[in-house]
Tab-separated table of C-alpha atoms in Angstrom:
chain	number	residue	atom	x	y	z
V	1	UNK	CA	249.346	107.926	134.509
V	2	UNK	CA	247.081	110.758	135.157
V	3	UNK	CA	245.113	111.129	138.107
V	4	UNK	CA	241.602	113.417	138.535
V	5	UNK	CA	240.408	113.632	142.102
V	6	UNK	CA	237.186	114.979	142.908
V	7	UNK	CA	236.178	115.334	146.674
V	8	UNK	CA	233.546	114.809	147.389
V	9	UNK	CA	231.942	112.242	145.519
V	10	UNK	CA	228.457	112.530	146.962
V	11	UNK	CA	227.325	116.075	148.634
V	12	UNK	CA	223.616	116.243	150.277
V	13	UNK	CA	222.985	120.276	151.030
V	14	UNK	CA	219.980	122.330	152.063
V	15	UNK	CA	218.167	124.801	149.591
V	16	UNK	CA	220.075	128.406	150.055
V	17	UNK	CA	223.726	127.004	151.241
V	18	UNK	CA	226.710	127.423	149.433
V	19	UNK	CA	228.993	124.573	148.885
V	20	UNK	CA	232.374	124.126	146.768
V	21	UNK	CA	233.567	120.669	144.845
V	22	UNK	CA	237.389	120.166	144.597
V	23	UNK	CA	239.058	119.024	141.721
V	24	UNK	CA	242.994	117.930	141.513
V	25	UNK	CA	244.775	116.674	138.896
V	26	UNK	CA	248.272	114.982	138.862
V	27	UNK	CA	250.197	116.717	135.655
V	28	UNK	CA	250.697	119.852	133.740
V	29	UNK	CA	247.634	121.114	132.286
V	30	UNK	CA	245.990	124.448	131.680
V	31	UNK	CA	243.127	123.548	130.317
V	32	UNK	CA	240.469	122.611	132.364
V	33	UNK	CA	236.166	121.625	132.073
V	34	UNK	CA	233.472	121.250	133.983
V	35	UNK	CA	230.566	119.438	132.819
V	36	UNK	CA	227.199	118.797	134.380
V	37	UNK	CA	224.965	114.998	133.913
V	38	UNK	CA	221.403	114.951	135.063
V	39	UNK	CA	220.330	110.821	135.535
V	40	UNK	CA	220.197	109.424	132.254
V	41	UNK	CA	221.564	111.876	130.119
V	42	UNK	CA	224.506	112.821	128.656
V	43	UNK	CA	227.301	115.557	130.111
V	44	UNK	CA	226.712	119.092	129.002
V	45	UNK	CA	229.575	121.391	129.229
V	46	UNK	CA	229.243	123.822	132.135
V	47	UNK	CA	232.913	126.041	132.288
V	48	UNK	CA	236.127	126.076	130.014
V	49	UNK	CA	239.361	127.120	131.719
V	50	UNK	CA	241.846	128.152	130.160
V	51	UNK	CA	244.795	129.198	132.129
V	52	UNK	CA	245.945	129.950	135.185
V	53	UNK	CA	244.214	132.184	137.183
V	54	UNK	CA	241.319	132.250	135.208
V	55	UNK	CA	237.745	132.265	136.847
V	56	UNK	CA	234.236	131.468	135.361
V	57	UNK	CA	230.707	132.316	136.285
V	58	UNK	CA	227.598	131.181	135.259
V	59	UNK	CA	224.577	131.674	137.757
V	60	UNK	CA	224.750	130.366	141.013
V	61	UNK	CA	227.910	128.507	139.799
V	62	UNK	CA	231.388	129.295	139.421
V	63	UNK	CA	234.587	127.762	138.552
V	64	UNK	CA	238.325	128.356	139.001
V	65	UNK	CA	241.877	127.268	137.754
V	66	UNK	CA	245.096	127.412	139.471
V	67	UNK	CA	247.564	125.749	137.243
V	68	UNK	CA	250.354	125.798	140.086
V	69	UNK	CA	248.135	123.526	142.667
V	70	UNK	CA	246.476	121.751	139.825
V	71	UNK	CA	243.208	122.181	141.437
V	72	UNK	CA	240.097	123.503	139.883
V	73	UNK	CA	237.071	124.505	142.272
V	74	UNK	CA	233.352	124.636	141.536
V	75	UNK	CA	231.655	127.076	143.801
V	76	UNK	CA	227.806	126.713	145.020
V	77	UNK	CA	226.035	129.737	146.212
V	78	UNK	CA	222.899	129.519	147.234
V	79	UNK	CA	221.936	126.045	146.111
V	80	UNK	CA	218.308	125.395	144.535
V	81	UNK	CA	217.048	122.186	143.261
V	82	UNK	CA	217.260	122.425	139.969
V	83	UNK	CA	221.334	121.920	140.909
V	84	UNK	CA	220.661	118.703	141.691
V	85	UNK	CA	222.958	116.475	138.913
V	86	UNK	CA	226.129	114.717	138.635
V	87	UNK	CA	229.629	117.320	137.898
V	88	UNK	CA	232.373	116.061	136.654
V	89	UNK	CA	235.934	118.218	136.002
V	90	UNK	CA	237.849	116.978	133.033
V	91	UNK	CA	241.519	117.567	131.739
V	92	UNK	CA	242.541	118.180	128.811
V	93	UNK	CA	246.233	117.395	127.958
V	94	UNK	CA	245.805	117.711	124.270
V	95	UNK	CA	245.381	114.391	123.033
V	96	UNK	CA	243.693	112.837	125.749
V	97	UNK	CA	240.815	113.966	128.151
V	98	UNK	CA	241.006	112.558	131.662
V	99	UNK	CA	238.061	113.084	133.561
V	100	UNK	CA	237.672	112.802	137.849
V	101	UNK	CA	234.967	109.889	139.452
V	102	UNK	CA	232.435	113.197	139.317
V	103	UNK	CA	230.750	114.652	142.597
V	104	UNK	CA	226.326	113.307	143.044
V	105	UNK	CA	225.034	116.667	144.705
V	106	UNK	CA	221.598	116.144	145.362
V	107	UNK	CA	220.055	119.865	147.100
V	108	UNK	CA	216.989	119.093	149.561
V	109	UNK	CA	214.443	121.587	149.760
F	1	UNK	CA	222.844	121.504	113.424
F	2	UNK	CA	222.552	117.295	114.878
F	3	UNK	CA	226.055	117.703	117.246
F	4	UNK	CA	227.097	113.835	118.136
F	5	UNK	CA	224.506	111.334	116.929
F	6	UNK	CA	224.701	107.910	118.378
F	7	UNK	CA	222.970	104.954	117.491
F	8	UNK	CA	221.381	103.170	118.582
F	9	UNK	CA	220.226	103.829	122.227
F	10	UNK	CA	219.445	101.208	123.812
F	11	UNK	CA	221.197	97.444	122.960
F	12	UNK	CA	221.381	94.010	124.520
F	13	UNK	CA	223.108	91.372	123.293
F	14	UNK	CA	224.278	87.928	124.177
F	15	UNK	CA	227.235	86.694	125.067
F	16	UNK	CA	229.527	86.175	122.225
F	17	UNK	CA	228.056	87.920	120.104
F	18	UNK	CA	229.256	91.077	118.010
F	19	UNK	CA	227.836	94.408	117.181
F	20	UNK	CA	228.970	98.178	116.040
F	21	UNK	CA	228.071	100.674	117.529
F	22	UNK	CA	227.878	104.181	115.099
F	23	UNK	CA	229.291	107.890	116.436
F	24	UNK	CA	228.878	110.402	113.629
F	25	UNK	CA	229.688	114.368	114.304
F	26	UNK	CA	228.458	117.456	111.822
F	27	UNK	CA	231.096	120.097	113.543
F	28	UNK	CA	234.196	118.897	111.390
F	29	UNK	CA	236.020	118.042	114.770
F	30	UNK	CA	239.061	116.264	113.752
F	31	UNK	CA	239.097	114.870	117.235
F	32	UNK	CA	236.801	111.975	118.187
F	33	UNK	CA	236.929	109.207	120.640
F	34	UNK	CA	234.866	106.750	122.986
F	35	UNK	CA	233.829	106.448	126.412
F	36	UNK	CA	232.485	103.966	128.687
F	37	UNK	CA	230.250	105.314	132.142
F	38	UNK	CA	230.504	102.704	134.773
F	39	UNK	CA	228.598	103.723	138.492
F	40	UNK	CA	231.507	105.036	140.364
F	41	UNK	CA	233.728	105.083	138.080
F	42	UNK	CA	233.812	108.110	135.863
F	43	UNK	CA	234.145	108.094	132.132
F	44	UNK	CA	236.856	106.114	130.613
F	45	UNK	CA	238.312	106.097	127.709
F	46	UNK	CA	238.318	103.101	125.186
F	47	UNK	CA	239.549	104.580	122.060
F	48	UNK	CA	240.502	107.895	120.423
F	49	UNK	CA	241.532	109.472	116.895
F	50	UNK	CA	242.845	112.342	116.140
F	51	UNK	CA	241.704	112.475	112.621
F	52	UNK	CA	240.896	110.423	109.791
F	53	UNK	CA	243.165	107.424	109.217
F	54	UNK	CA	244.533	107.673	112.713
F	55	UNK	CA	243.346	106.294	115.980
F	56	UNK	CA	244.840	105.195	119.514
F	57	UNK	CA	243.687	103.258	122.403
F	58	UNK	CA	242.612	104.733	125.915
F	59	UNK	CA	242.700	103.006	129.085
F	60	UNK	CA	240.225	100.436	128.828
F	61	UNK	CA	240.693	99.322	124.922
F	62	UNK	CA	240.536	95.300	125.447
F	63	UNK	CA	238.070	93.972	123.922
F	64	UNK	CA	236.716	96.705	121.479
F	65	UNK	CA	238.014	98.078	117.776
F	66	UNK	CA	237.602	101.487	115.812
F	67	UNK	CA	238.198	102.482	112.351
F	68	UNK	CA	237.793	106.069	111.049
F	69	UNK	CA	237.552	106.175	107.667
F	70	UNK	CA	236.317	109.857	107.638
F	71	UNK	CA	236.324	112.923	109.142
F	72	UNK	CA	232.507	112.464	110.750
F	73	UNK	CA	232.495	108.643	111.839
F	74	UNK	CA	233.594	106.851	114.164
F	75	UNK	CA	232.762	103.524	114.781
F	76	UNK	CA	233.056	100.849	117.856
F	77	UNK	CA	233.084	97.416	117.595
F	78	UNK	CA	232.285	95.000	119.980
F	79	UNK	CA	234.168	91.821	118.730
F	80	UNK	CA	232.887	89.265	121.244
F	81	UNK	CA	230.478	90.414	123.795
F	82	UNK	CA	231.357	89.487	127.357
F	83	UNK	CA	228.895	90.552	130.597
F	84	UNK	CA	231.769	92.835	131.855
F	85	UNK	CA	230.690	95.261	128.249
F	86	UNK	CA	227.614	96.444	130.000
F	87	UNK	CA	228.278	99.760	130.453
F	88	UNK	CA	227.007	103.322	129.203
F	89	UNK	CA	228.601	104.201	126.227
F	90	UNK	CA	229.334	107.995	125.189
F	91	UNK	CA	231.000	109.162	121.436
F	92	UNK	CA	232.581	112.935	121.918
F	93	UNK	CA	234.347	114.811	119.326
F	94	UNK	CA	236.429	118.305	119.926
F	95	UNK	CA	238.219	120.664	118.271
F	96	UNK	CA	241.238	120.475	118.095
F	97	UNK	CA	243.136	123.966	116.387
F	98	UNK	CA	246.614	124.581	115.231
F	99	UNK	CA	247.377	126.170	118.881
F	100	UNK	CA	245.598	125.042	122.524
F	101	UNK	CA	244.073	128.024	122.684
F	102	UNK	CA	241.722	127.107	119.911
F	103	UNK	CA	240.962	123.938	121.616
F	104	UNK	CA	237.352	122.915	122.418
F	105	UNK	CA	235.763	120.984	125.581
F	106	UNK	CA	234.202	117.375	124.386
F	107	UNK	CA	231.042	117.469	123.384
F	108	UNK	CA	229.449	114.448	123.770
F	109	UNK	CA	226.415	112.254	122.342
F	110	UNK	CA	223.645	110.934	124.017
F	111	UNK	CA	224.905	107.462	124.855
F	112	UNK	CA	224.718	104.211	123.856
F	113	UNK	CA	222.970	101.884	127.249
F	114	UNK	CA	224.311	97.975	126.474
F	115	UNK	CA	223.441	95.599	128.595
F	116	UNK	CA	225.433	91.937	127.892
F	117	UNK	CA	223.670	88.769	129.089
């Protein structure tokens, strides 16, 4: 069966620091998601990885893939509020999506 | 362009009882399939189909039945309601192309909250 780790599952950081949330994964895949849940909504997708090696930015966030460690990091720079929400990385093996426990980051002015 | 719709939002039911809950998509995604949000636990997957006429169970199937008649729905049953059913439910649908690299992420509804008494 297919495992998705995420470390850590809750992260508490100050306004301005920069933070990264891990992601393994216990099988072959190159295809890799992040998606973002604020409380009581649904997930929006955040980054779509491809392959390995590949590397996604999008603000103060950005995402990697290295299909060789099956890991997948999400990168925090700088963190504001508005970051505060629930991520989640999710793998796609082609017929099934398996998706980690997802990482609470709540930023604190 | 609606996405995912589910409905309805919000449910509660008792014990025993049975109810459907509807997932319909507008982006011809051949690929649909049903999640359950638990605190702590991560999304996990009841059922899945791959396209009309065809559909598989998840991890967590026990319980719950789907049927997809067409391309855009895809409905869950609830056969007999038990406490353990309260849970968050999400419908997604992706792409799915002729090679990976065509492949799209999930894109999800806005959940279904049940609560079972």
């Amino acid at each position: 069966e297919l495992k998705v780790e995420q470390n850590p599952l809750f992260l508490s950081m100050q306004e301005g620091k920069n933070y990264t949330i891990y992601c393994n994964y216990s099988t072959t895949s190159d295809r890799l998601y992040w998606y973002r849940q604020d409380p009581g909504k649904s997930l929006e997708s955040l980054f779509v990885l491809l392959s390995n090696g590949a590397v996604k930015q999008e603000g103060r966030l950005m995402a990697s893939l290295d299909t060789k460690a099956r890991l997948s990091t999400l990168h925090i720079t700088a963190a504001v509020h508005d970051l505060s929400a629930t991520y989640f990385c999710a793998v796609d093996t082609g017929n099934q999506f398996y998706f980690g426990t997802g990482t609470s980051l709540t930023v604190i002015p | 362009n609606a996405g995912v719709t589910q409905t309805p939002k919000f449910q509660v039911l008792k014990t025993g009882q049975s109810m459907t809950l509807q997932c319909a998509q507008d982006m011809n995604h051949e690929y649909m399939s049903w999640y359950r949000q638990d605190p702590g636990m991560g999304l996990r997957l009841i059922h899945y189909s791959v396209g009309a006429g065809i559909t598989d169970q998840g991890e967590v199937p026990n319980g719950y039945n789907v049927s997809r008649s067409t391309t855009e729905d895809f409905p869950l049953r609830l056969l007999s309601a038990a406490p353990s059913q309260t849970s968050v439910y999400f419908c997604a649908s992706s792409y799915r192309g002729p090679y990976d690299a065509y492949n799209s992420p999930l894109h999800f509804g806005n959940g279904t909250r049940l609560t079972v008494t």
